[in-house]
PDB file of C-alpha atoms in Angstrom:
ATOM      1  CA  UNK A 118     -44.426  64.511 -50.523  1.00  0.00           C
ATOM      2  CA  UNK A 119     -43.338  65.770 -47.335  1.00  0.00           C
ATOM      3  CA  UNK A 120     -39.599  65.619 -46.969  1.00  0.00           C
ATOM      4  CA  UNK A 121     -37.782  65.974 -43.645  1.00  0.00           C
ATOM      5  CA  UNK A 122     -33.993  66.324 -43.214  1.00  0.00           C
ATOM      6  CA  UNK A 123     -33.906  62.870 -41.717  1.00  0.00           C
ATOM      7  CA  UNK A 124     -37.075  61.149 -43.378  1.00  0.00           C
ATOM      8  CA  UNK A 125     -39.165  60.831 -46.317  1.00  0.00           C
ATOM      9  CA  UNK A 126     -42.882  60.429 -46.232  1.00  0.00           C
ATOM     10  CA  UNK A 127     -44.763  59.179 -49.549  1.00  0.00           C
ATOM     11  CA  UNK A 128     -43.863  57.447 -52.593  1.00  0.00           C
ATOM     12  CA  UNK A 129     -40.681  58.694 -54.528  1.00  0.00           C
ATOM     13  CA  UNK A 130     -40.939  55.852 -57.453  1.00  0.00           C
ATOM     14  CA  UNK A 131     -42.149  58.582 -59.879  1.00  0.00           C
ATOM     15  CA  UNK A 132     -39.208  60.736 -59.161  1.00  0.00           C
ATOM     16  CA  UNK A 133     -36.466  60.038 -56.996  1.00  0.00           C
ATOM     17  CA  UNK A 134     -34.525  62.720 -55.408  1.00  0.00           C
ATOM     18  CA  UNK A 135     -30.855  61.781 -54.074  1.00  0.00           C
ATOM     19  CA  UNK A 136     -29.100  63.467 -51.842  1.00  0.00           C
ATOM     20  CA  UNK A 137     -25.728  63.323 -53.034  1.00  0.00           C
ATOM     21  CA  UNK A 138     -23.187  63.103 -50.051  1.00  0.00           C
ATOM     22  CA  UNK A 139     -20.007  64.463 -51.340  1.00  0.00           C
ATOM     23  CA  UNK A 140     -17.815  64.726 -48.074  1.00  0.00           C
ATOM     24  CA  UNK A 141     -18.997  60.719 -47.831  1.00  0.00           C
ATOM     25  CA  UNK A 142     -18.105  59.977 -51.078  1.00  0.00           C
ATOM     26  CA  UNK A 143     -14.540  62.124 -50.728  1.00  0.00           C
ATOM     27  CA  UNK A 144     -13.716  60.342 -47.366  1.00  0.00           C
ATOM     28  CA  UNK A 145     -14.776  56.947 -49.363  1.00  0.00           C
ATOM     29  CA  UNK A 146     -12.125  57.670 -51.819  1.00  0.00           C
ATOM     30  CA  UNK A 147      -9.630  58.969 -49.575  1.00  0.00           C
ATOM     31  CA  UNK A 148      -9.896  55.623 -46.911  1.00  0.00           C
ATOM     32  CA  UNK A 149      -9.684  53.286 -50.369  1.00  0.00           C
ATOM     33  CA  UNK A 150      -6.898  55.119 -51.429  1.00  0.00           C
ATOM     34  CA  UNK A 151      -5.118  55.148 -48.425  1.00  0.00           C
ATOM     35  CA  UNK A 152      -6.066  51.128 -47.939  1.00  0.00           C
ATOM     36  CA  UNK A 153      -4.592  50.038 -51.739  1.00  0.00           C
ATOM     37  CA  UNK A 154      -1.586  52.587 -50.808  1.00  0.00           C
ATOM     38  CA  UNK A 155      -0.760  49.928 -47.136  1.00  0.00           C
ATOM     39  CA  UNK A 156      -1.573  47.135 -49.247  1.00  0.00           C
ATOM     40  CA  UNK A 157       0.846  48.488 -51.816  1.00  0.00           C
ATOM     41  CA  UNK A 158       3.401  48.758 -49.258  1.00  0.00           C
ATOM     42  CA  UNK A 159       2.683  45.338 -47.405  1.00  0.00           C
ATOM     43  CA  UNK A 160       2.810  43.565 -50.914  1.00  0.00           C
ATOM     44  CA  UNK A 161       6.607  45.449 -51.533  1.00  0.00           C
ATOM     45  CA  UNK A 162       7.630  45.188 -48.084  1.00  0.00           C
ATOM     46  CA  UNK A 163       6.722  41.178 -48.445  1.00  0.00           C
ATOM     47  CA  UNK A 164       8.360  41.183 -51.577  1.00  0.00           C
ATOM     48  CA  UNK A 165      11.980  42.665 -50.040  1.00  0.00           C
ATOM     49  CA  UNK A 166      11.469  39.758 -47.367  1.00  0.00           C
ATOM     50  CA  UNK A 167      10.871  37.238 -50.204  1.00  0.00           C
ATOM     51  CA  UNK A 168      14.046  38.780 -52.061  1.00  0.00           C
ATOM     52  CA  UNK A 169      15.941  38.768 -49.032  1.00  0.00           C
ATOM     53  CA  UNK A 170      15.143  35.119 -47.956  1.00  0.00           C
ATOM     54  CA  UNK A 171      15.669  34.149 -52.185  1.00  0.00           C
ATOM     55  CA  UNK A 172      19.052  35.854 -51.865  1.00  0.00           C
ATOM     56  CA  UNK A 173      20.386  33.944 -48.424  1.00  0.00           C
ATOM     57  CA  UNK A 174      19.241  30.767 -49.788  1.00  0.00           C
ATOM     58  CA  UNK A 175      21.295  31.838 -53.009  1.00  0.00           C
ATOM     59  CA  UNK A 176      24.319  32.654 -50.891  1.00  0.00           C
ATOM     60  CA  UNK A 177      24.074  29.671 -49.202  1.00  0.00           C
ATOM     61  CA  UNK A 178      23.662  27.133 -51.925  1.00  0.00           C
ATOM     62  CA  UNK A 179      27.002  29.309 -53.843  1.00  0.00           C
ATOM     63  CA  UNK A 180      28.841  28.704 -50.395  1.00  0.00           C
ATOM     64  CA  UNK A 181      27.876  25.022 -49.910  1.00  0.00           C
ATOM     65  CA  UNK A 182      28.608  24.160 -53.668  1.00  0.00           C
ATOM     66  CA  UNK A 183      31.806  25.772 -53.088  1.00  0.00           C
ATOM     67  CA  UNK A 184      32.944  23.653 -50.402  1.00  0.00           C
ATOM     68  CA  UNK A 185      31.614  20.886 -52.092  1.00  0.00           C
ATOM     69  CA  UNK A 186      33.672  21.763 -55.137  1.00  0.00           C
ATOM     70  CA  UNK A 187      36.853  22.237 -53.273  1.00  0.00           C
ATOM     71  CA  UNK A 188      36.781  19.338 -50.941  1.00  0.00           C
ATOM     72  CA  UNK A 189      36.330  17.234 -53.965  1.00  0.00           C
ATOM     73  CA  UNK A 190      39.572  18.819 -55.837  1.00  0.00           C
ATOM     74  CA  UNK A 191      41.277  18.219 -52.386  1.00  0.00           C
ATOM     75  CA  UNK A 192      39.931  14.515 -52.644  1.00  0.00           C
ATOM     76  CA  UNK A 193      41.106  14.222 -56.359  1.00  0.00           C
ATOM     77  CA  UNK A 194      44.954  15.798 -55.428  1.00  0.00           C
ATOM     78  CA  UNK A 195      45.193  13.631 -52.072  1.00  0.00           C
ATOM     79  CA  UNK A 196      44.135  10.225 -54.430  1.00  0.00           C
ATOM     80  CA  UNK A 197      47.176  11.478 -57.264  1.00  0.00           C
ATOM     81  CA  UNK A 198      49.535  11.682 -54.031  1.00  0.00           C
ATOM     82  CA  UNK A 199      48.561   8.868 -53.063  1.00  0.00           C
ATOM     83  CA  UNK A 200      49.182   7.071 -56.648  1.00  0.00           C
ATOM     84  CA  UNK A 201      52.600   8.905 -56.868  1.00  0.00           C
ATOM     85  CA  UNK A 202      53.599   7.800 -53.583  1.00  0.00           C
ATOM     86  CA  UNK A 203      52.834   4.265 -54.162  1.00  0.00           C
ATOM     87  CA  UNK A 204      54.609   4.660 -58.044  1.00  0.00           C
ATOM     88  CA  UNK A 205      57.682   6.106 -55.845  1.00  0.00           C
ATOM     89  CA  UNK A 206      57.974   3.468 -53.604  1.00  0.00           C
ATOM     90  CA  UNK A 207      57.324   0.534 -56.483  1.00  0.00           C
ATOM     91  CA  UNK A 208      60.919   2.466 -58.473  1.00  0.00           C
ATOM     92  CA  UNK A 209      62.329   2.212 -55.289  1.00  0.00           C
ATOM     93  CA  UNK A 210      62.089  -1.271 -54.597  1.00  0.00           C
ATOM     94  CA  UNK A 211      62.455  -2.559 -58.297  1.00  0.00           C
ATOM     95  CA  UNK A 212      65.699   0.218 -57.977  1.00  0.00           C
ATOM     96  CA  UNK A 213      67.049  -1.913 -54.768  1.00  0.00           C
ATOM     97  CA  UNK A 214      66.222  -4.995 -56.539  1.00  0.00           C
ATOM     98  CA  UNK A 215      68.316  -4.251 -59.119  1.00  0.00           C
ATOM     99  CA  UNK A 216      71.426  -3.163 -56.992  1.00  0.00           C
ATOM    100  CA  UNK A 217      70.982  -6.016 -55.493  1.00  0.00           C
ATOM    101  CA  UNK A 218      70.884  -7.886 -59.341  1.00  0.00           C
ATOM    102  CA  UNK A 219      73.802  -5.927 -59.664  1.00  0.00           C
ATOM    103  CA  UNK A 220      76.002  -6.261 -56.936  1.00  0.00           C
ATOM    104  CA  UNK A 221      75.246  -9.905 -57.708  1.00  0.00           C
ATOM    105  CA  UNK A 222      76.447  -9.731 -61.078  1.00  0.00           C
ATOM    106  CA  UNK A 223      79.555  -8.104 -60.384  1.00  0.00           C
ATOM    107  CA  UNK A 224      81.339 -10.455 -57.717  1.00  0.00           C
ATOM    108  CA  UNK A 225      84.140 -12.342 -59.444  1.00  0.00           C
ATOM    109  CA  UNK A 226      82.932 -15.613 -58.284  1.00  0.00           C
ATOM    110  CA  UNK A 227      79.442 -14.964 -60.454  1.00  0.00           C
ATOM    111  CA  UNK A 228      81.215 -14.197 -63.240  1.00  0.00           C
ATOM    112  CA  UNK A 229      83.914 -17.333 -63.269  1.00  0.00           C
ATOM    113  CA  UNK A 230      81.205 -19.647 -62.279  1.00  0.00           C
ATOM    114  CA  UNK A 231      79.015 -18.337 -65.266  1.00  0.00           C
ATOM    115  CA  UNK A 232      81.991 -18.342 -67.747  1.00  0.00           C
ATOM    116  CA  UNK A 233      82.918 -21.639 -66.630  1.00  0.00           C
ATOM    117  CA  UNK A 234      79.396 -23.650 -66.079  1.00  0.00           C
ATOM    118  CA  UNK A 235      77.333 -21.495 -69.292  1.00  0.00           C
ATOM    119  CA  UNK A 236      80.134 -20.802 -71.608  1.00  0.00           C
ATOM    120  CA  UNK A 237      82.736 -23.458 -71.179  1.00  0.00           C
ATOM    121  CA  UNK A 238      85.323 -21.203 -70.680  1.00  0.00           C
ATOM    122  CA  UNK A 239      88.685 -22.322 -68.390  1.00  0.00           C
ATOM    123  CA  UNK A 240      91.297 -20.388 -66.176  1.00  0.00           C
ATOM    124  CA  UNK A 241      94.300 -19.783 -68.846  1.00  0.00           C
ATOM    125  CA  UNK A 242      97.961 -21.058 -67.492  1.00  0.00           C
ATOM    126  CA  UNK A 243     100.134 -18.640 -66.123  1.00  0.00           C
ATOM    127  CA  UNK A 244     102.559 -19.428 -69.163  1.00  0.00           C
ATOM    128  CA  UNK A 245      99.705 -18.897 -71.537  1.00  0.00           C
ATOM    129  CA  UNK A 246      98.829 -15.593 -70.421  1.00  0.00           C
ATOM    130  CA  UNK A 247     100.141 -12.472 -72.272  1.00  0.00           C
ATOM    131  CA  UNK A 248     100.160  -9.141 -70.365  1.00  0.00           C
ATOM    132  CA  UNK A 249      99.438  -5.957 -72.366  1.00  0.00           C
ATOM    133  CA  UNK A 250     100.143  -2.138 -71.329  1.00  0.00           C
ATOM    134  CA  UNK A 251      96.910  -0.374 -71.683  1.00  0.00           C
ATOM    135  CA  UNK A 252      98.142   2.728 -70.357  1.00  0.00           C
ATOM    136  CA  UNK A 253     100.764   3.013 -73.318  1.00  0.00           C
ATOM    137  CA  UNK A 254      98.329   4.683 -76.590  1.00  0.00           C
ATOM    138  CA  UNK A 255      98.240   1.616 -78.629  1.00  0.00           C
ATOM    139  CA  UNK A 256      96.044   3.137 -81.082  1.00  0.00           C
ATOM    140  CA  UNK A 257      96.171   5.391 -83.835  1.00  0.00           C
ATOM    141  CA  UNK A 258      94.800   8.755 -83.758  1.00  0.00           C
ATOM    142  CA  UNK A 259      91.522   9.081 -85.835  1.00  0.00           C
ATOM    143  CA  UNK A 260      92.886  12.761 -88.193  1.00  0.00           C
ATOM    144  CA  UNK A 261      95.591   9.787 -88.980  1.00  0.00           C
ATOM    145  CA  UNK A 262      93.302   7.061 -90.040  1.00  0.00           C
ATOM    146  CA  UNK A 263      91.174   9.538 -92.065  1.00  0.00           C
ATOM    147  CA  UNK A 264      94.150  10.862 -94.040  1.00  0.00           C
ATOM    148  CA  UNK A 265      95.110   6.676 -95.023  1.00  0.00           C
ATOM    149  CA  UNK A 266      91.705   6.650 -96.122  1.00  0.00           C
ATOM    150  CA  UNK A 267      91.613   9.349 -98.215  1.00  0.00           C
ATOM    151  CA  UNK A 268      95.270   9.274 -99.448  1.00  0.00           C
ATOM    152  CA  UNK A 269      93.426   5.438-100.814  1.00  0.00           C
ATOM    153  CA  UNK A 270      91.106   7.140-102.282  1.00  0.00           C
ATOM    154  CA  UNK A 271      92.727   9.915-103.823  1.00  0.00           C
ATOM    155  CA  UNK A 272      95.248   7.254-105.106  1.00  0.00           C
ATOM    156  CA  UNK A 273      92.216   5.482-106.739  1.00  0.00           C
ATOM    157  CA  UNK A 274      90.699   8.236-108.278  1.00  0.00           C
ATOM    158  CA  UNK A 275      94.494   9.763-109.252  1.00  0.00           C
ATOM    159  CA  UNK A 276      94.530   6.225-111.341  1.00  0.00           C
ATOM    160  CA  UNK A 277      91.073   6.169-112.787  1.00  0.00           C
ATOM    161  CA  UNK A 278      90.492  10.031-113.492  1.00  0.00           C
TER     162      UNK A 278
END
């Protein structure tokens, strides 16, 4: 077997000889491992694009949900106004019916048609009628009516006991 740098003449199946190429095989290893060390950084580079683009959506659904939230407690407060306004002005038209119910009631010719139409009632004489002092104190004071009652008492149990 005649063996040139570049070529091979004959058969080698009996005994193969390799050349082994160990700058080819270095430069093989170096080229992968720089290739798996870009992919490396392309896969974490598109994962901090992923993460970023995950996080505004994030942000943005916390934002919108928070609007959301607050125009419906603005919505929920502006319907109880609303309720307590139209409460307010219901007491303040039953309250002006009854002034009115009350001024009604109170004018002398309500009263003296009432007494006289519902309760049979007539206009006393002017000889008939007696006048009485209510300014004068024409009753007894209460420490006065408690002592007659116990003085009763006492006298009762003085007569029993």
């Amino acid at each position: 077997m005649i063996v040139n740098e570049k070529y091979m003449k004959g058969s080698l199946a009996v005994v193969p000889e390799r050349k082994e190429d160990k700058e080819g095989k270095e430069r093989y290893r170096e080229l992968k491992k720089a290739k798996n060390q870009r992919n490396k950084r392309l896969k974490e580079k598109q994962w901090q694009v992923k993460r970023g683009t995950l996080l505004c959506i994030l942000l943005l659904f916390i934002c919108g949900f928070s609007v959301i939230y607050s125009y419906g407690a603005a919505f929920t407060k502006q319907k109880e106004l609303a309720k307590l306004q139209k409460s307010e002005r219901d007491i303040n038209m039953e309250n002006d019916n009854l002034k009115v119910e009350l001024l009604k009631f109170s004018s002398f010719e309500y009263v003296k048609s009432n007494a006289e139409g519902k309760l049979s009632m007539i206009a006393p004489d002017r000889s008939k009628v007696i006048s009485v002092d209510l300014n004068r104190d024409n009753f007894k004071e209460e420490s006065l009516v408690k002592e007659e009652k116990n003085s009763i008492v006492s006298f009762i149990k003085d007569l029993f006991f």
